[in-house]
Amino acid sequence: MSESAFGLVGIYGGTFDPVHFGHLRIAEELVEILQLSELRFLPAGQPRLRHQPLASPSHRSLMLREAIRDNDKFLLDDREVNRVGESYSVESLHELKNEFQGKQIALCFILGMDAFLKLPGWYQWRELFELCHLVVVNRPGHVTAIDQKGLPPELRIECLHRWTDNAKKLQTLSSGYVFTAATTLLDISATAIRGCIAKGKSARYLLPDPVLDYIRVHHIYREGK
Ligand code: ATP
């Protein structure tokens, strides 16, 4: 790395209700592809734009802790679950940027394509481009990053000159690129996992065993809960 290059830190936001192998595999691949020094999972407290999570913030955060226990690049950042009121990614990114001030670090905010498509509805979404790079991963059943015709017009225009698939470019600026990578497509969703558990069906091999044990012990996602 040249003296002026930025080190990259991944920030992976989501409800993680519960965390599953779709999240974890993508995180693992992005650590390698982007040479991230660390990747922080940032569970949302009360998301503004979607249904409320079934599991409490503390359960979602503890399930994540179980899932990432043996990976020394993965960290849990529970600032949003500890925040009273709604979660705004832009606020967390402001805080993180301040915390890394003086360290020559660029933040890489990771989003699945389904979440990226909804970006124009996020609070102060354009400010994200001043705070971090966006890393968009494809997700089965959604348009791919290459198929930009499928993006909402304001998002397509905002991103027009920001796209890159060159990981090295992210080290040259502190924010503003939209990076896409060919990560493994895994058609796993928390919705499907919650559905299996509610019906008493097996969710094994869709998420780590310690998370499944946690769900069993705490009776989460069972019908009538
Ligand atoms: P739900 O089914 O409850 O909506 P989810 O499986 O989408 O949950 P989230 O916690 O909402 O999980 O996702 C956090 C982030 O991870 C989002 O940006 C989402 O797009 C992305 N993501 C989740 N699962 C996958 C997957 N299988 N492949 C790619 N991206 C994913």
mmCIF file of C-alpha atoms and ligand atoms in Angstrom:
data_model
loop_
_atom_site.group_PDB
_atom_site.id
_atom_site.type_symbol
_atom_site.label_atom_id
_atom_site.label_comp_id
_atom_site.label_asym_id
_atom_site.label_seq_id
_atom_site.Cartn_x
_atom_site.Cartn_y
_atom_site.Cartn_z
ATOM 1 C CA MET A 1 0.000 0.000 0.000
ATOM 2 C CA SER A 2 1.367 3.422 -0.899
ATOM 3 C CA GLU A 3 1.641 6.033 1.858
ATOM 4 C CA SER A 4 -1.482 7.878 0.755
ATOM 5 C CA ALA A 5 -3.668 4.788 0.342
ATOM 6 C CA PHE A 6 -6.694 4.301 2.590
ATOM 7 C CA GLY A 7 -7.082 1.173 4.669
ATOM 8 C CA LEU A 8 -10.571 -0.294 4.258
ATOM 9 C CA VAL A 9 -13.022 -1.170 7.038
ATOM 10 C CA GLY A 10 -16.283 -2.974 6.188
ATOM 11 C CA ILE A 11 -19.565 -1.989 7.834
ATOM 12 C CA TYR A 12 -22.385 -4.475 7.324
ATOM 13 C CA GLY A 13 -25.765 -3.163 8.464
ATOM 14 C CA GLY A 14 -28.972 -5.186 8.668
ATOM 15 C CA THR A 15 -31.649 -6.488 10.981
ATOM 16 C CA PHE A 16 -29.993 -9.918 11.255
ATOM 17 C CA ASP A 17 -33.281 -11.470 12.405
ATOM 18 C CA PRO A 18 -31.450 -13.924 12.494
ATOM 19 C CA VAL A 19 -27.948 -13.745 10.963
ATOM 20 C CA HIS A 20 -27.445 -16.541 8.378
ATOM 21 C CA PHE A 21 -24.878 -18.016 6.003
ATOM 22 C CA GLY A 22 -25.951 -15.597 3.228
ATOM 23 C CA HIS A 23 -24.616 -12.738 5.385
ATOM 24 C CA LEU A 24 -21.568 -14.576 6.700
ATOM 25 C CA ARG A 25 -20.311 -15.942 3.393
ATOM 26 C CA ILE A 26 -20.561 -12.533 1.730
ATOM 27 C CA ALA A 27 -18.724 -10.951 4.641
ATOM 28 C CA GLU A 28 -15.952 -13.550 4.404
ATOM 29 C CA GLU A 29 -15.562 -13.054 0.643
ATOM 30 C CA LEU A 30 -15.513 -9.248 0.952
ATOM 31 C CA VAL A 31 -12.780 -9.364 3.592
ATOM 32 C CA GLU A 32 -10.644 -11.151 0.978
ATOM 33 C CA ILE A 33 -11.691 -9.214 -2.101
ATOM 34 C CA LEU A 34 -11.333 -5.775 -0.488
ATOM 35 C CA GLN A 35 -8.531 -6.726 1.912
ATOM 36 C CA LEU A 36 -10.590 -5.319 4.786
ATOM 37 C CA SER A 37 -8.688 -4.821 8.028
ATOM 38 C CA GLU A 38 -11.949 -5.573 9.865
ATOM 39 C CA LEU A 39 -15.632 -6.013 9.123
ATOM 40 C CA ARG A 40 -18.165 -4.722 11.618
ATOM 41 C CA PHE A 41 -21.676 -6.123 11.769
ATOM 42 C CA LEU A 42 -24.049 -3.318 12.688
ATOM 43 C CA PRO A 43 -27.440 -4.708 13.737
ATOM 44 C CA ALA A 44 -30.259 -2.180 13.398
ATOM 45 C CA GLY A 45 -32.288 -1.226 16.440
ATOM 46 C CA GLN A 46 -35.685 -0.098 15.167
ATOM 47 C CA PRO A 47 -35.529 -0.026 11.367
ATOM 48 C CA ARG A 48 -37.594 2.762 9.848
ATOM 49 C CA LEU A 49 -38.481 1.305 6.475
ATOM 50 C CA ARG A 50 -39.534 -2.263 7.045
ATOM 51 C CA HIS A 51 -41.505 -4.524 9.321
ATOM 52 C CA GLN A 52 -40.232 -4.628 12.898
ATOM 53 C CA PRO A 53 -37.891 -7.525 13.635
ATOM 54 C CA LEU A 54 -39.421 -10.470 15.503
ATOM 55 C CA ALA A 55 -36.425 -11.009 17.781
ATOM 56 C CA SER A 56 -35.501 -8.281 20.254
ATOM 57 C CA PRO A 57 -32.444 -6.110 19.571
ATOM 58 C CA SER A 58 -30.494 -7.880 22.319
ATOM 59 C CA HIS A 59 -31.335 -11.362 20.965
ATOM 60 C CA ARG A 60 -30.324 -10.307 17.424
ATOM 61 C CA SER A 61 -27.102 -8.879 18.730
ATOM 62 C CA LEU A 62 -26.291 -11.973 20.843
ATOM 63 C CA MET A 63 -27.051 -14.293 17.901
ATOM 64 C CA LEU A 64 -24.558 -12.297 15.836
ATOM 65 C CA ARG A 65 -22.003 -12.581 18.617
ATOM 66 C CA GLU A 66 -22.404 -16.379 18.504
ATOM 67 C CA ALA A 67 -22.092 -16.426 14.711
ATOM 68 C CA ILE A 68 -18.848 -14.449 14.477
ATOM 69 C CA ARG A 69 -17.101 -15.755 17.590
ATOM 70 C CA ASP A 70 -14.350 -17.667 15.749
ATOM 71 C CA ASN A 71 -13.528 -15.047 13.082
ATOM 72 C CA ASP A 72 -10.988 -12.472 14.201
ATOM 73 C CA LYS A 73 -11.767 -10.071 11.321
ATOM 74 C CA PHE A 74 -15.458 -9.913 12.247
ATOM 75 C CA LEU A 75 -16.614 -7.518 14.984
ATOM 76 C CA LEU A 76 -19.988 -6.705 16.469
ATOM 77 C CA ASP A 77 -20.896 -3.032 16.633
ATOM 78 C CA ASP A 78 -24.063 -2.721 18.688
ATOM 79 C CA ARG A 79 -24.385 1.076 18.756
ATOM 80 C CA GLU A 80 -27.758 0.994 16.930
ATOM 81 C CA VAL A 81 -29.363 -1.642 19.152
ATOM 82 C CA ASN A 82 -28.344 0.448 22.168
ATOM 83 C CA ARG A 83 -29.753 3.635 20.663
ATOM 84 C CA VAL A 84 -33.179 4.754 21.866
ATOM 85 C CA GLY A 85 -35.552 5.396 18.942
ATOM 86 C CA GLU A 86 -35.087 4.820 15.229
ATOM 87 C CA SER A 87 -31.837 3.741 13.563
ATOM 88 C CA TYR A 88 -30.334 5.846 10.807
ATOM 89 C CA SER A 89 -27.319 4.416 9.004
ATOM 90 C CA VAL A 90 -26.137 7.908 8.140
ATOM 91 C CA GLU A 91 -25.832 8.751 11.855
ATOM 92 C CA SER A 92 -23.847 5.615 12.615
ATOM 93 C CA LEU A 93 -21.538 6.282 9.678
ATOM 94 C CA HIS A 94 -20.946 9.853 10.896
ATOM 95 C CA GLU A 95 -20.008 8.473 14.312
ATOM 96 C CA LEU A 96 -17.742 5.808 12.835
ATOM 97 C CA LYS A 97 -16.025 8.309 10.571
ATOM 98 C CA ASN A 98 -15.277 10.494 13.595
ATOM 99 C CA GLU A 99 -13.975 7.520 15.535
ATOM 100 C CA PHE A 100 -11.561 6.628 12.716
ATOM 101 C CA GLN A 101 -10.487 10.242 12.207
ATOM 102 C CA GLY A 102 -6.755 10.612 11.620
ATOM 103 C CA LYS A 103 -6.356 6.916 10.796
ATOM 104 C CA GLN A 104 -6.467 7.095 6.958
ATOM 105 C CA ILE A 105 -9.405 4.680 6.854
ATOM 106 C CA ALA A 106 -12.192 4.511 4.249
ATOM 107 C CA LEU A 107 -15.461 2.934 5.389
ATOM 108 C CA CYS A 108 -17.121 0.421 3.033
ATOM 109 C CA PHE A 109 -20.846 0.095 3.711
ATOM 110 C CA ILE A 110 -22.130 -3.295 2.537
ATOM 111 C CA LEU A 111 -25.629 -3.717 1.100
ATOM 112 C CA GLY A 112 -27.484 -6.494 -0.679
ATOM 113 C CA MET A 113 -29.099 -5.467 -3.980
ATOM 114 C CA ASP A 114 -32.594 -5.563 -2.445
ATOM 115 C CA ALA A 115 -31.539 -3.007 0.174
ATOM 116 C CA PHE A 116 -29.611 -0.903 -2.360
ATOM 117 C CA LEU A 117 -32.722 -0.568 -4.561
ATOM 118 C CA LYS A 118 -34.520 1.039 -1.612
ATOM 119 C CA LEU A 119 -31.706 3.492 -0.864
ATOM 120 C CA PRO A 120 -33.556 6.609 -2.148
ATOM 121 C CA GLY A 121 -36.054 6.099 0.688
ATOM 122 C CA TRP A 122 -33.331 6.234 3.355
ATOM 123 C CA TYR A 123 -32.894 9.256 5.597
ATOM 124 C CA GLN A 124 -30.311 11.614 4.014
ATOM 125 C CA TRP A 125 -29.209 8.890 1.603
ATOM 126 C CA ARG A 126 -27.075 11.100 -0.622
ATOM 127 C CA GLU A 127 -24.875 11.967 2.353
ATOM 128 C CA LEU A 128 -23.744 8.329 2.481
ATOM 129 C CA PHE A 129 -21.568 8.985 -0.584
ATOM 130 C CA GLU A 130 -19.648 11.615 1.421
ATOM 131 C CA LEU A 131 -19.108 9.254 4.345
ATOM 132 C CA CYS A 132 -18.219 5.892 2.808
ATOM 133 C CA HIS A 133 -17.957 3.731 -0.280
ATOM 134 C CA LEU A 134 -20.984 1.546 -0.960
ATOM 135 C CA VAL A 135 -20.381 -2.139 -1.615
ATOM 136 C CA VAL A 136 -23.362 -3.712 -3.379
ATOM 137 C CA VAL A 137 -23.677 -7.488 -3.504
ATOM 138 C CA ASN A 138 -26.017 -9.266 -5.870
ATOM 139 C CA ARG A 139 -28.834 -11.300 -4.426
ATOM 140 C CA PRO A 140 -30.803 -14.064 -6.137
ATOM 141 C CA GLY A 141 -34.140 -12.781 -7.431
ATOM 142 C CA HIS A 142 -33.003 -9.150 -7.812
ATOM 143 C CA VAL A 143 -31.514 -7.156 -10.684
ATOM 144 C CA THR A 144 -27.740 -7.299 -10.887
ATOM 145 C CA ALA A 145 -25.502 -4.277 -10.606
ATOM 146 C CA ILE A 146 -24.645 -4.572 -14.295
ATOM 147 C CA ASP A 147 -28.309 -4.263 -15.215
ATOM 148 C CA GLN A 148 -28.539 -0.620 -14.222
ATOM 149 C CA LYS A 149 -31.776 -0.107 -16.128
ATOM 150 C CA GLY A 150 -33.471 -1.838 -13.187
ATOM 151 C CA LEU A 151 -32.415 0.860 -10.704
ATOM 152 C CA PRO A 152 -34.716 3.682 -9.547
ATOM 153 C CA PRO A 153 -33.887 6.725 -11.753
ATOM 154 C CA GLU A 154 -32.503 8.959 -8.972
ATOM 155 C CA LEU A 155 -30.224 6.150 -7.786
ATOM 156 C CA ARG A 156 -29.036 5.357 -11.317
ATOM 157 C CA ILE A 157 -28.161 9.007 -11.917
ATOM 158 C CA GLU A 158 -26.431 9.455 -8.548
ATOM 159 C CA CYS A 159 -24.318 6.334 -9.121
ATOM 160 C CA LEU A 160 -23.579 6.838 -12.838
ATOM 161 C CA HIS A 161 -19.929 7.821 -12.347
ATOM 162 C CA ARG A 162 -19.390 6.017 -9.083
ATOM 163 C CA TRP A 163 -19.497 2.345 -10.166
ATOM 164 C CA THR A 164 -16.325 0.306 -10.046
ATOM 165 C CA ASP A 165 -15.372 -3.353 -9.861
ATOM 166 C CA ASN A 166 -11.740 -2.486 -9.120
ATOM 167 C CA ALA A 167 -11.112 -3.020 -5.409
ATOM 168 C CA LYS A 168 -7.863 -1.039 -5.507
ATOM 169 C CA LYS A 169 -9.746 2.133 -6.467
ATOM 170 C CA LEU A 170 -11.493 2.157 -3.076
ATOM 171 C CA GLN A 171 -8.101 2.719 -1.453
ATOM 172 C CA THR A 172 -7.578 5.943 -3.384
ATOM 173 C CA LEU A 173 -10.521 7.943 -1.943
ATOM 174 C CA SER A 174 -12.151 8.122 1.486
ATOM 175 C CA SER A 175 -15.687 7.788 0.049
ATOM 176 C CA GLY A 176 -17.898 7.956 -3.025
ATOM 177 C CA TYR A 177 -17.380 4.759 -5.033
ATOM 178 C CA VAL A 178 -20.070 2.126 -5.544
ATOM 179 C CA PHE A 179 -18.290 -1.195 -5.739
ATOM 180 C CA THR A 180 -19.742 -4.481 -6.956
ATOM 181 C CA ALA A 181 -18.104 -7.852 -6.722
ATOM 182 C CA ALA A 182 -18.945 -11.307 -8.007
ATOM 183 C CA THR A 183 -19.689 -12.859 -4.627
ATOM 184 C CA THR A 184 -21.351 -16.259 -4.274
ATOM 185 C CA LEU A 185 -25.112 -16.106 -4.775
ATOM 186 C CA LEU A 186 -26.834 -17.796 -1.862
ATOM 187 C CA ASP A 187 -30.598 -17.802 -1.869
ATOM 188 C CA ILE A 188 -30.963 -17.681 1.912
ATOM 189 C CA SER A 189 -33.161 -15.176 3.723
ATOM 190 C CA ALA A 190 -34.018 -14.553 7.349
ATOM 191 C CA THR A 191 -37.695 -14.546 6.329
ATOM 192 C CA ALA A 192 -37.443 -18.136 5.074
ATOM 193 C CA ILE A 193 -35.556 -19.194 8.223
ATOM 194 C CA ARG A 194 -38.169 -17.630 10.503
ATOM 195 C CA GLY A 195 -40.852 -19.385 8.448
ATOM 196 C CA CYS A 196 -39.163 -22.794 8.877
ATOM 197 C CA ILE A 197 -38.801 -22.356 12.629
ATOM 198 C CA ALA A 198 -42.363 -21.114 13.061
ATOM 199 C CA LYS A 199 -43.618 -24.274 11.324
ATOM 200 C CA GLY A 200 -41.329 -26.527 13.354
ATOM 201 C CA LYS A 201 -39.290 -27.403 10.226
ATOM 202 C CA SER A 202 -35.505 -27.725 10.103
ATOM 203 C CA ALA A 203 -33.444 -24.604 9.374
ATOM 204 C CA ARG A 204 -30.172 -26.491 9.785
ATOM 205 C CA TYR A 205 -27.361 -25.654 7.305
ATOM 206 C CA LEU A 206 -28.908 -22.250 6.546
ATOM 207 C CA LEU A 207 -27.276 -20.631 9.576
ATOM 208 C CA PRO A 208 -24.579 -21.551 12.113
ATOM 209 C CA ASP A 209 -25.455 -24.254 14.645
ATOM 210 C CA PRO A 210 -24.681 -22.028 17.676
ATOM 211 C CA VAL A 211 -27.258 -19.511 16.377
ATOM 212 C CA LEU A 212 -29.800 -22.281 15.901
ATOM 213 C CA ASP A 213 -29.091 -23.500 19.454
ATOM 214 C CA TYR A 214 -29.584 -19.961 20.746
ATOM 215 C CA ILE A 215 -32.943 -19.728 18.938
ATOM 216 C CA ARG A 216 -34.020 -23.079 20.396
ATOM 217 C CA VAL A 217 -32.981 -22.250 23.966
ATOM 218 C CA HIS A 218 -34.690 -18.859 23.890
ATOM 219 C CA HIS A 219 -37.809 -20.065 22.005
ATOM 220 C CA ILE A 220 -37.470 -17.377 19.321
ATOM 221 C CA TYR A 221 -39.570 -17.401 16.115
ATOM 222 C CA ARG A 222 -41.856 -20.205 17.337
ATOM 223 C CA GLU A 223 -45.488 -19.902 16.255
ATOM 224 C CA GLY A 224 -47.483 -17.953 18.832
ATOM 225 C CA LYS A 225 -44.367 -16.223 20.239
HETATM 226 P P1 ATP B 1 -35.349 -10.571 5.875
HETATM 227 O O1 ATP B 1 -35.652 -11.826 5.115
HETATM 228 O O2 ATP B 1 -35.901 -10.534 7.277
HETATM 229 O O3 ATP B 1 -35.686 -9.311 5.084
HETATM 230 P P2 ATP B 1 -32.524 -10.710 5.163
HETATM 231 O O4 ATP B 1 -32.218 -12.154 4.989
HETATM 232 O O5 ATP B 1 -32.716 -9.881 3.942
HETATM 233 O O6 ATP B 1 -33.769 -10.534 6.147
HETATM 234 P P3 ATP B 1 -31.178 -8.584 6.552
HETATM 235 O O7 ATP B 1 -30.659 -8.627 7.926
HETATM 236 O O8 ATP B 1 -32.376 -7.763 6.293
HETATM 237 O O9 ATP B 1 -31.398 -10.124 6.087
HETATM 238 O O10 ATP B 1 -30.026 -8.210 5.546
HETATM 239 C C1 ATP B 1 -28.943 -7.373 5.847
HETATM 240 C C2 ATP B 1 -28.225 -7.069 4.565
HETATM 241 O O11 ATP B 1 -27.725 -8.283 3.998
HETATM 242 C C3 ATP B 1 -29.109 -6.429 3.496
HETATM 243 O O12 ATP B 1 -28.331 -5.455 2.820
HETATM 244 C C4 ATP B 1 -29.450 -7.596 2.589
HETATM 245 O O13 ATP B 1 -29.681 -7.179 1.274
HETATM 246 C C5 ATP B 1 -28.194 -8.446 2.665
HETATM 247 N N1 ATP B 1 -28.448 -9.866 2.480
HETATM 248 C C6 ATP B 1 -29.162 -10.676 3.282
HETATM 249 N N2 ATP B 1 -29.170 -11.937 2.818
HETATM 250 C C7 ATP B 1 -28.441 -11.930 1.680
HETATM 251 C C8 ATP B 1 -28.086 -12.938 0.719
HETATM 252 N N3 ATP B 1 -28.496 -14.198 0.840
HETATM 253 N N4 ATP B 1 -27.322 -12.559 -0.336
HETATM 254 C C9 ATP B 1 -26.926 -11.253 -0.460
HETATM 255 N N5 ATP B 1 -27.227 -10.261 0.409
HETATM 256 C C10 ATP B 1 -27.972 -10.587 1.462
#
